[in-house]
Tab-separated table of C-alpha atoms and ligand atoms in Angstrom:
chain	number	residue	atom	x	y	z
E	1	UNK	CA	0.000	0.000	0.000
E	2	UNK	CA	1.315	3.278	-1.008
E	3	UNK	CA	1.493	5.582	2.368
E	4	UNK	CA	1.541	9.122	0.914
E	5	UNK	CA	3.317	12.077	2.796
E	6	UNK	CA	2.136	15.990	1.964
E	7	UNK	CA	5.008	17.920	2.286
E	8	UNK	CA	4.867	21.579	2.552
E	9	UNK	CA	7.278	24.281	1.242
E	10	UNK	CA	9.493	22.288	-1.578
E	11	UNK	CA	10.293	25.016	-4.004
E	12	UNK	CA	13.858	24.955	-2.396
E	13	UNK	CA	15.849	23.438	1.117
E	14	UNK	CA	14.783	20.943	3.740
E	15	UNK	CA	11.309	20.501	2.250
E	16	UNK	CA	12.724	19.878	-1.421
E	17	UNK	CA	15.626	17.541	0.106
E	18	UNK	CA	12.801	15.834	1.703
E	19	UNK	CA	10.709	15.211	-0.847
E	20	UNK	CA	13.318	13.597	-3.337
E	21	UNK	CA	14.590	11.776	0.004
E	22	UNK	CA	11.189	10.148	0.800
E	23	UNK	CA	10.999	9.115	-2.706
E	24	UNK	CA	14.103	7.552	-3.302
E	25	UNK	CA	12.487	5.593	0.065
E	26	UNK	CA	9.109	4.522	-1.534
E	27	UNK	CA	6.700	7.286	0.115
E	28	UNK	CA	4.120	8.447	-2.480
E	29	UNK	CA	5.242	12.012	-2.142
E	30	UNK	CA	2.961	15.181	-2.311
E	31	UNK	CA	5.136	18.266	-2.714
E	32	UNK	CA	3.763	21.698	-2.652
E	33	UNK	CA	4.935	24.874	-2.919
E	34	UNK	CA	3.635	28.478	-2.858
E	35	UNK	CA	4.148	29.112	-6.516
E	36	UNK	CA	2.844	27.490	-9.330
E	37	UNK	CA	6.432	27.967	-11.228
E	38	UNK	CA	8.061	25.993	-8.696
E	39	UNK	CA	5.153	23.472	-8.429
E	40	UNK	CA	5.902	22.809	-12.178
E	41	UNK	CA	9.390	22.825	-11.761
E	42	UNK	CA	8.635	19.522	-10.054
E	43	UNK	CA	6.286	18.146	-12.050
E	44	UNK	CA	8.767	18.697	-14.856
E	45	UNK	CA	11.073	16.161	-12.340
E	46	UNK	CA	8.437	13.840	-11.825
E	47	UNK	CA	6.945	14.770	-8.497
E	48	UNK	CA	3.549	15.283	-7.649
E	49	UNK	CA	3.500	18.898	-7.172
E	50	UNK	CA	0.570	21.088	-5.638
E	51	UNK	CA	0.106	24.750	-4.928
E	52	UNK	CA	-0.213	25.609	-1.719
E	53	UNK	CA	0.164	28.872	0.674
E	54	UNK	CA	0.448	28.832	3.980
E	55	UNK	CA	-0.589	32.628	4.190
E	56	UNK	CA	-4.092	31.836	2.317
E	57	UNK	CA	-6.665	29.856	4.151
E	58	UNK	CA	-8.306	28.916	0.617
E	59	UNK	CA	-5.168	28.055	-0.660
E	60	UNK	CA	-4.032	25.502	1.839
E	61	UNK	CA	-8.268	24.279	1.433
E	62	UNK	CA	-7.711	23.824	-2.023
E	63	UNK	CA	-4.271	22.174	-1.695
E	64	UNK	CA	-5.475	19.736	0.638
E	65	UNK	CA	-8.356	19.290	-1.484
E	66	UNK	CA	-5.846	18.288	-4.365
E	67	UNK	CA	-4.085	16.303	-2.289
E	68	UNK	CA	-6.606	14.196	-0.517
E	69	UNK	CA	-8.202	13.483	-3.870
E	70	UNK	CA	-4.908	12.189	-5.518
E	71	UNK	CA	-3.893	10.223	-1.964
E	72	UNK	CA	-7.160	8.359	-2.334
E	73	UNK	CA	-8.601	9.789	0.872
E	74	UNK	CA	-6.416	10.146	3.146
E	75	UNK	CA	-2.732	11.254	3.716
E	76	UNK	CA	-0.138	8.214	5.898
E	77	UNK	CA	2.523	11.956	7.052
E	78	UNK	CA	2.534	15.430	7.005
E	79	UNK	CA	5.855	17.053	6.696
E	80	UNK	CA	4.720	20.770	8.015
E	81	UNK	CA	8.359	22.618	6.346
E	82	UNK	CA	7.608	25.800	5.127
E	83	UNK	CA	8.160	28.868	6.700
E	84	UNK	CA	10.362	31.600	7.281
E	85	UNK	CA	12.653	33.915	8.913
E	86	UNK	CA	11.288	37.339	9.764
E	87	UNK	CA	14.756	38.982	10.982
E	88	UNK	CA	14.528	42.383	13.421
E	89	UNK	CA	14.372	43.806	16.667
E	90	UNK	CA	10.978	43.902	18.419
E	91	UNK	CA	10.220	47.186	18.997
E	92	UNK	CA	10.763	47.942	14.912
E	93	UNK	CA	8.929	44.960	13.625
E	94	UNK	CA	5.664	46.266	12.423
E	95	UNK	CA	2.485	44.457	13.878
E	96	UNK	CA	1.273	43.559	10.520
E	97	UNK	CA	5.053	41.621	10.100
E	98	UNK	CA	4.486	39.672	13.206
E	99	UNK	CA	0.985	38.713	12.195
E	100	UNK	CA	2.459	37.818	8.557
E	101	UNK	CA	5.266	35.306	10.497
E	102	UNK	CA	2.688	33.688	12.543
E	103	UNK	CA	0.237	33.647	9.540
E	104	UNK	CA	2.840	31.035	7.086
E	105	UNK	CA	4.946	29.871	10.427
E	106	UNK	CA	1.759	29.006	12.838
E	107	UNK	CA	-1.675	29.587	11.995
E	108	UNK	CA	-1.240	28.050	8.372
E	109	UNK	CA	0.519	24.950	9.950
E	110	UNK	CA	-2.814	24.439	12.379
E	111	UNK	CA	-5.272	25.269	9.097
E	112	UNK	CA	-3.346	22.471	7.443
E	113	UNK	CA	-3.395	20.150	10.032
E	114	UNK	CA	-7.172	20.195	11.469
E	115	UNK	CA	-8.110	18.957	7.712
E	116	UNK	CA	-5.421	15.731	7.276
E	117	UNK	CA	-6.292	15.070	10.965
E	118	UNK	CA	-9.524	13.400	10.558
E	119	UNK	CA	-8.426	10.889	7.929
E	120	UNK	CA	-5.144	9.673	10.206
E	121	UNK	CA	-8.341	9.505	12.510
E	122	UNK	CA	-10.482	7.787	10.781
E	123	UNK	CA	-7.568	5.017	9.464
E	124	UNK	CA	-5.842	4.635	13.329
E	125	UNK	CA	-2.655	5.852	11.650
E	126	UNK	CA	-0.725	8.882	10.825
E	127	UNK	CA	2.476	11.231	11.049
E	128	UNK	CA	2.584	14.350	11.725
E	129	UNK	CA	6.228	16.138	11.448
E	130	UNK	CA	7.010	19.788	12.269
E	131	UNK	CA	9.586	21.297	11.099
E	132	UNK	CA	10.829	23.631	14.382
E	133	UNK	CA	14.018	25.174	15.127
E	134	UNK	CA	17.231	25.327	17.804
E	135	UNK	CA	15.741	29.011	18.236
E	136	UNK	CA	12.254	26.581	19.223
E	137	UNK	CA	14.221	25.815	21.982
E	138	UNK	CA	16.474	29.187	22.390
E	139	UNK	CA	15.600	33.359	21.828
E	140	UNK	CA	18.533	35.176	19.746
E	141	UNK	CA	18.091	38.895	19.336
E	142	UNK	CA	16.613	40.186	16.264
E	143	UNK	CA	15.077	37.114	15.862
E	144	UNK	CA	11.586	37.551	18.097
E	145	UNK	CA	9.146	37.170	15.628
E	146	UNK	CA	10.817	33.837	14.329
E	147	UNK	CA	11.294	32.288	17.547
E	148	UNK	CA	8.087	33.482	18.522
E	149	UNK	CA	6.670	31.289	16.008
E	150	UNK	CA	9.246	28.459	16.112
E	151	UNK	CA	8.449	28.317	20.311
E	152	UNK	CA	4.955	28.438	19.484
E	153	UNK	CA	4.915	25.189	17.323
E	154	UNK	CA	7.166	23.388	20.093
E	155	UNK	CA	4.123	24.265	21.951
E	156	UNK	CA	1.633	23.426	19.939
E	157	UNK	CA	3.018	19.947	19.520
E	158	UNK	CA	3.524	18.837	22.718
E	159	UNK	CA	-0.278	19.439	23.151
E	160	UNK	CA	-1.281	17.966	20.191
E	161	UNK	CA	1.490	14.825	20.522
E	162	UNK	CA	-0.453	14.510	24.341
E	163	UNK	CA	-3.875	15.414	22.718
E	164	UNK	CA	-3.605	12.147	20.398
E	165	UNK	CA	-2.126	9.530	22.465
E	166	UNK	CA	-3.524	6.581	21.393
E	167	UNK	CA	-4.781	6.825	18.509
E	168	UNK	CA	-2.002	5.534	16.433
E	169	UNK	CA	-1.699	9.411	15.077
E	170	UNK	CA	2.025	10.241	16.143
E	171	UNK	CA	3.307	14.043	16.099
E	172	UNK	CA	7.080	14.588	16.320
E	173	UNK	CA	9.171	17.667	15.651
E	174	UNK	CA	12.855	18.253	14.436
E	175	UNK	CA	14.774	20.999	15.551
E	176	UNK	CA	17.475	21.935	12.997
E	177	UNK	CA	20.265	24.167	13.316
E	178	UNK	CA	22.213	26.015	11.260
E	179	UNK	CA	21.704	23.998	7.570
E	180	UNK	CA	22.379	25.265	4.051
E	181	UNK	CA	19.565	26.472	2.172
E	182	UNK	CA	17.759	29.849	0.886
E	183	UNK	CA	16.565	30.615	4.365
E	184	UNK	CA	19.372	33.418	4.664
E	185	UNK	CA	18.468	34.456	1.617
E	186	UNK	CA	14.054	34.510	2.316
E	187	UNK	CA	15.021	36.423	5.384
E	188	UNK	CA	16.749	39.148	4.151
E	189	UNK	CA	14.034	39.675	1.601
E	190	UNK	CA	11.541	39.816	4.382
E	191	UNK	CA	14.269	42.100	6.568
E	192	UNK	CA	14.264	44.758	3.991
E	193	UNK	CA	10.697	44.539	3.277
E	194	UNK	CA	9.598	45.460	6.908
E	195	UNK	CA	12.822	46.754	8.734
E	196	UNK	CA	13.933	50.125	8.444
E	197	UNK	CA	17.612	50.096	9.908
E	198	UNK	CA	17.949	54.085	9.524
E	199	UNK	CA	15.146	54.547	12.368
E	200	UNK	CA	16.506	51.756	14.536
E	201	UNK	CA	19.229	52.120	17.610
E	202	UNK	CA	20.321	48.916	16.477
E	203	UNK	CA	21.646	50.247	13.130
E	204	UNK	CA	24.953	49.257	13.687
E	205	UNK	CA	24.270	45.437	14.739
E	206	UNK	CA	21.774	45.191	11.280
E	207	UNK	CA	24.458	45.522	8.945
E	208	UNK	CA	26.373	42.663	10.869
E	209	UNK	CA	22.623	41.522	10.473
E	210	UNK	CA	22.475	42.010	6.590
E	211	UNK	CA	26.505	41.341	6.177
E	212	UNK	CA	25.421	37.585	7.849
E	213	UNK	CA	22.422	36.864	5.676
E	214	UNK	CA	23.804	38.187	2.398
E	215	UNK	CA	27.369	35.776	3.092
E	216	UNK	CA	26.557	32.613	0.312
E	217	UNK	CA	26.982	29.463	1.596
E	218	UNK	CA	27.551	27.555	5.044
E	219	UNK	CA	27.242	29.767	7.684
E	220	UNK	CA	30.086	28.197	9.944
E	221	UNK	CA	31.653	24.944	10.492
E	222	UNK	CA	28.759	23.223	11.923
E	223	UNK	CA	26.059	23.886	9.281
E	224	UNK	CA	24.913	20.796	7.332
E	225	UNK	CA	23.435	20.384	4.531
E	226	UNK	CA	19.489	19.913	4.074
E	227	UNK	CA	19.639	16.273	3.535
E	228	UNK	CA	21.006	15.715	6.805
E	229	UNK	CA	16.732	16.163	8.358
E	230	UNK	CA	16.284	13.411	5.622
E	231	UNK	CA	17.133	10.429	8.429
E	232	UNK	CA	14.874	11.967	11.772
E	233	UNK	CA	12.327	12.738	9.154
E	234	UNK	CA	12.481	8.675	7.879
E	235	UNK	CA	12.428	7.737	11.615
E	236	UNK	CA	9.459	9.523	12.429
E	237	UNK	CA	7.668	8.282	9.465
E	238	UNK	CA	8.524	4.750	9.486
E	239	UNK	CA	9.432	3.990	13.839
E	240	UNK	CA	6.697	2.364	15.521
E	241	UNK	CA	7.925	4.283	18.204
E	242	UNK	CA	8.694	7.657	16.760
E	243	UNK	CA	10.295	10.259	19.218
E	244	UNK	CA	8.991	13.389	20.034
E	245	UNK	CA	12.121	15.461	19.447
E	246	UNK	CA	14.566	14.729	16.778
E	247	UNK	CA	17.610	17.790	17.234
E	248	UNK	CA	19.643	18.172	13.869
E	249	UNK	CA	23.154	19.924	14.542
E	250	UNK	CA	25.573	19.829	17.317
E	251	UNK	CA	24.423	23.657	18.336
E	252	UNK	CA	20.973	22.241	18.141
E	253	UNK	CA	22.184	19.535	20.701
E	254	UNK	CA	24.132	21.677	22.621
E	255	UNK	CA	21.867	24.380	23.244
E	256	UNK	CA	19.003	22.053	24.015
E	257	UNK	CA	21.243	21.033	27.176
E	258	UNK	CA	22.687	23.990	28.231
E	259	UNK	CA	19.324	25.678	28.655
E	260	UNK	CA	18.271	21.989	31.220
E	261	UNK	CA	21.894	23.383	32.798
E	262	UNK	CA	22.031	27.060	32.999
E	263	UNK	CA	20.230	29.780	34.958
E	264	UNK	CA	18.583	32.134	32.440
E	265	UNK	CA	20.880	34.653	32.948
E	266	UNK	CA	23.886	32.396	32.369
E	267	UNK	CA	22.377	31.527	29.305
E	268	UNK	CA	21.382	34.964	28.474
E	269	UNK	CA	25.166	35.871	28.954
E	270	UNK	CA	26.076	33.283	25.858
E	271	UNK	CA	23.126	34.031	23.571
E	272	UNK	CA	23.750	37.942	23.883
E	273	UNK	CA	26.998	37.190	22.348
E	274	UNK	CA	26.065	34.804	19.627
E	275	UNK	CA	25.162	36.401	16.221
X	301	LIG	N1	17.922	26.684	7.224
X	301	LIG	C1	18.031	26.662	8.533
X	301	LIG	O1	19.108	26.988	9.085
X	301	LIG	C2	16.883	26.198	9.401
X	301	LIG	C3	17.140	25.960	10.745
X	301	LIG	C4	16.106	25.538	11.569
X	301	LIG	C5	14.838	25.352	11.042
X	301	LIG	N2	14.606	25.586	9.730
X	301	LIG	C6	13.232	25.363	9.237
X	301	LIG	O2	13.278	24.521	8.101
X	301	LIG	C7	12.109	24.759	7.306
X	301	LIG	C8	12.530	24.875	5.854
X	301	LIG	O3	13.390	25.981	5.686
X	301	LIG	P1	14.690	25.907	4.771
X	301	LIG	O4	15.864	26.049	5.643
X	301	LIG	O5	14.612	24.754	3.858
X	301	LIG	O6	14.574	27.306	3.986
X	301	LIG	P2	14.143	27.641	2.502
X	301	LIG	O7	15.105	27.052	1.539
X	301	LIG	O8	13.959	29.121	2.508
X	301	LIG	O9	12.742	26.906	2.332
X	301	LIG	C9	11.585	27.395	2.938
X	301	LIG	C10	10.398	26.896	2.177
X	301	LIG	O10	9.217	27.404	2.817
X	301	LIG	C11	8.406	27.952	1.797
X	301	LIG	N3	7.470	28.969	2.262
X	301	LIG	C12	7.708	30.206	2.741
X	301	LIG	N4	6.556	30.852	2.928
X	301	LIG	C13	5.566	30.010	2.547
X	301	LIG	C14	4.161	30.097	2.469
X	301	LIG	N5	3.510	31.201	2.813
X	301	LIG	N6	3.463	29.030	2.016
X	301	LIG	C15	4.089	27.897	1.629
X	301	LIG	N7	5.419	27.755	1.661
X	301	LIG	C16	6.137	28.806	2.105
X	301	LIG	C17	9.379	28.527	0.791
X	301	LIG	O11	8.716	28.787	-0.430
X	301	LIG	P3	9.120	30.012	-1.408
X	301	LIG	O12	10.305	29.540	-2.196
X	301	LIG	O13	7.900	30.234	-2.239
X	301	LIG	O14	9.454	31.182	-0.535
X	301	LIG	C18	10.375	27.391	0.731
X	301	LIG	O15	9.915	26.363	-0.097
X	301	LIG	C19	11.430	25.986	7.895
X	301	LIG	O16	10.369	25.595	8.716
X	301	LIG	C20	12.526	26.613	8.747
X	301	LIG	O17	11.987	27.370	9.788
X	301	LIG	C21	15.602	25.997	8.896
């Protein structure tokens, strides 16, 4: 029986690593992505590619629609991926940017979700994988709205993981670090789009800011590549026991122990000083 997996965000990164990954491992894969382009991009590679926006409510009803219909019913994994990085301080982020990060990062993901639910219901088996973050687990500055969201799905799936116990529905998350795709790139397109570093006291640290997400390729030693979510992701599709927390990266690893260790302000002291 073919278990299909709807994967979300796939134009580029994790989710597009993922999708040729669960292929090459016999998963009928669903890939969307925001743009039609890019969803025929993939067709053009032999995927089955959907549109789908995690910022539009009908577009994610549509999408699942599309997918439900060519998955025969019901979807065997969700692979919630997309998102992205809305850079800048707090107190210059815009209330409308904050709503737009929570929109893709959060509320789309929960949209999403309550529709595949039923059918993983319905069949006594399902997976549901969310992509989170080390800064899920960790604040940085200039990075509130981000790890708002990225704490907020931790959150929200630890309920829902508790909220379906038993019912052969399984909900794990992976927590990447620092890995190698256009993320750098996405956020310093939404950085100049809402951030206006002239007006800000933190002038000066932005242009370390824009000087770190405009720098191509790895961003330090221990960045991997996007294939390297490929192996949690296969664990929590195919374990009978799949975990709830799959950390990708040493600093992912790291950081989730130091903040068990440290007093706040210990931690606070190290994080202040990390870009
Ligand atoms: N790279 C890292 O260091 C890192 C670390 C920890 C966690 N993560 C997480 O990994 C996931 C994938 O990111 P990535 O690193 O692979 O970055 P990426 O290459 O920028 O990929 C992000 C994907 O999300 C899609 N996306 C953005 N907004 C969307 C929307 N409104 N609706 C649907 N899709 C949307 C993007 O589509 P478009 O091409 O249309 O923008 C793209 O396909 C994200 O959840 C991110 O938070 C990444």
């Amino acid at each position: 029986m073919s278990r299909f997996v709807l994967i979300t965000g796939c134009s580029s990164g994790i989710g597009l690593a993922a999708a040729h990954g669960l292929r090459q491992h016999g998963f009928s894969v669903i890939a969307s992505t925001r743009s039609e382009e890019d969803a025929a991009r993939l067709r053009r590679e032999g995927f089955t590619a959907i549109r789908l926006d995690l910022a539009d409510p009908a577009s994610i009803d549509a999408g699942v629609a599309e997918a439900l219909f060519l998955a025969g019913g019901r979807l065997y994994g969700l692979f919630n991926n997309g998102a992205y990085g809305q850079p800048g301080a707090l107190e210059d982020l815009p209330t409308e940017a904050l709503r737009e990060q929570l929109e893709t990062n959060l509320i789309g993901w929960h949209h999403l979700i309550r529709q595949v639910l039923p059918g993983m219901l319905a069949a006594g088996e399902g997976r549901i994988i969310q992509n989170s973050s080390i800064l899920g687990l960790v604040a940085m500055r200039f990075r509130g709205a981000y790890n708002t969201s990225k704490f907020a799905i931790e959150g929200y799936s630890d309920t829902l993981r508790l909220e379906l116990a038993g019912t052969g529905v399984h909900v794990s998350l992976i927590e990447p670090g620092p890995i190698d795709t256009r993320f750098r790139v996405n956020a310093r397109d939404a950085f100049l789009r809402h951030i206006d570093p002239k007006e800000s006291r933190h002038k000066k640290a932005y242009r370390q800011t824009l000087k770190r997400l405009e720098k191509e390729g790895p961003s330090g030693r221990f960045t991997l590549p996007p294939e390297s979510c490929l192996p949690p992701l296969l664990h929590a599709l195919n374990s009978r026991r799949p975990r709830a927390r799959y950390p990708v990266t040493f600093p992912t690893r790291l950081f989730a122990l130091l903040r068990r260790l440290l007093p706040t302000c210990w931690l606070d002291r190290l994080l202040v000083k990390s870009a």
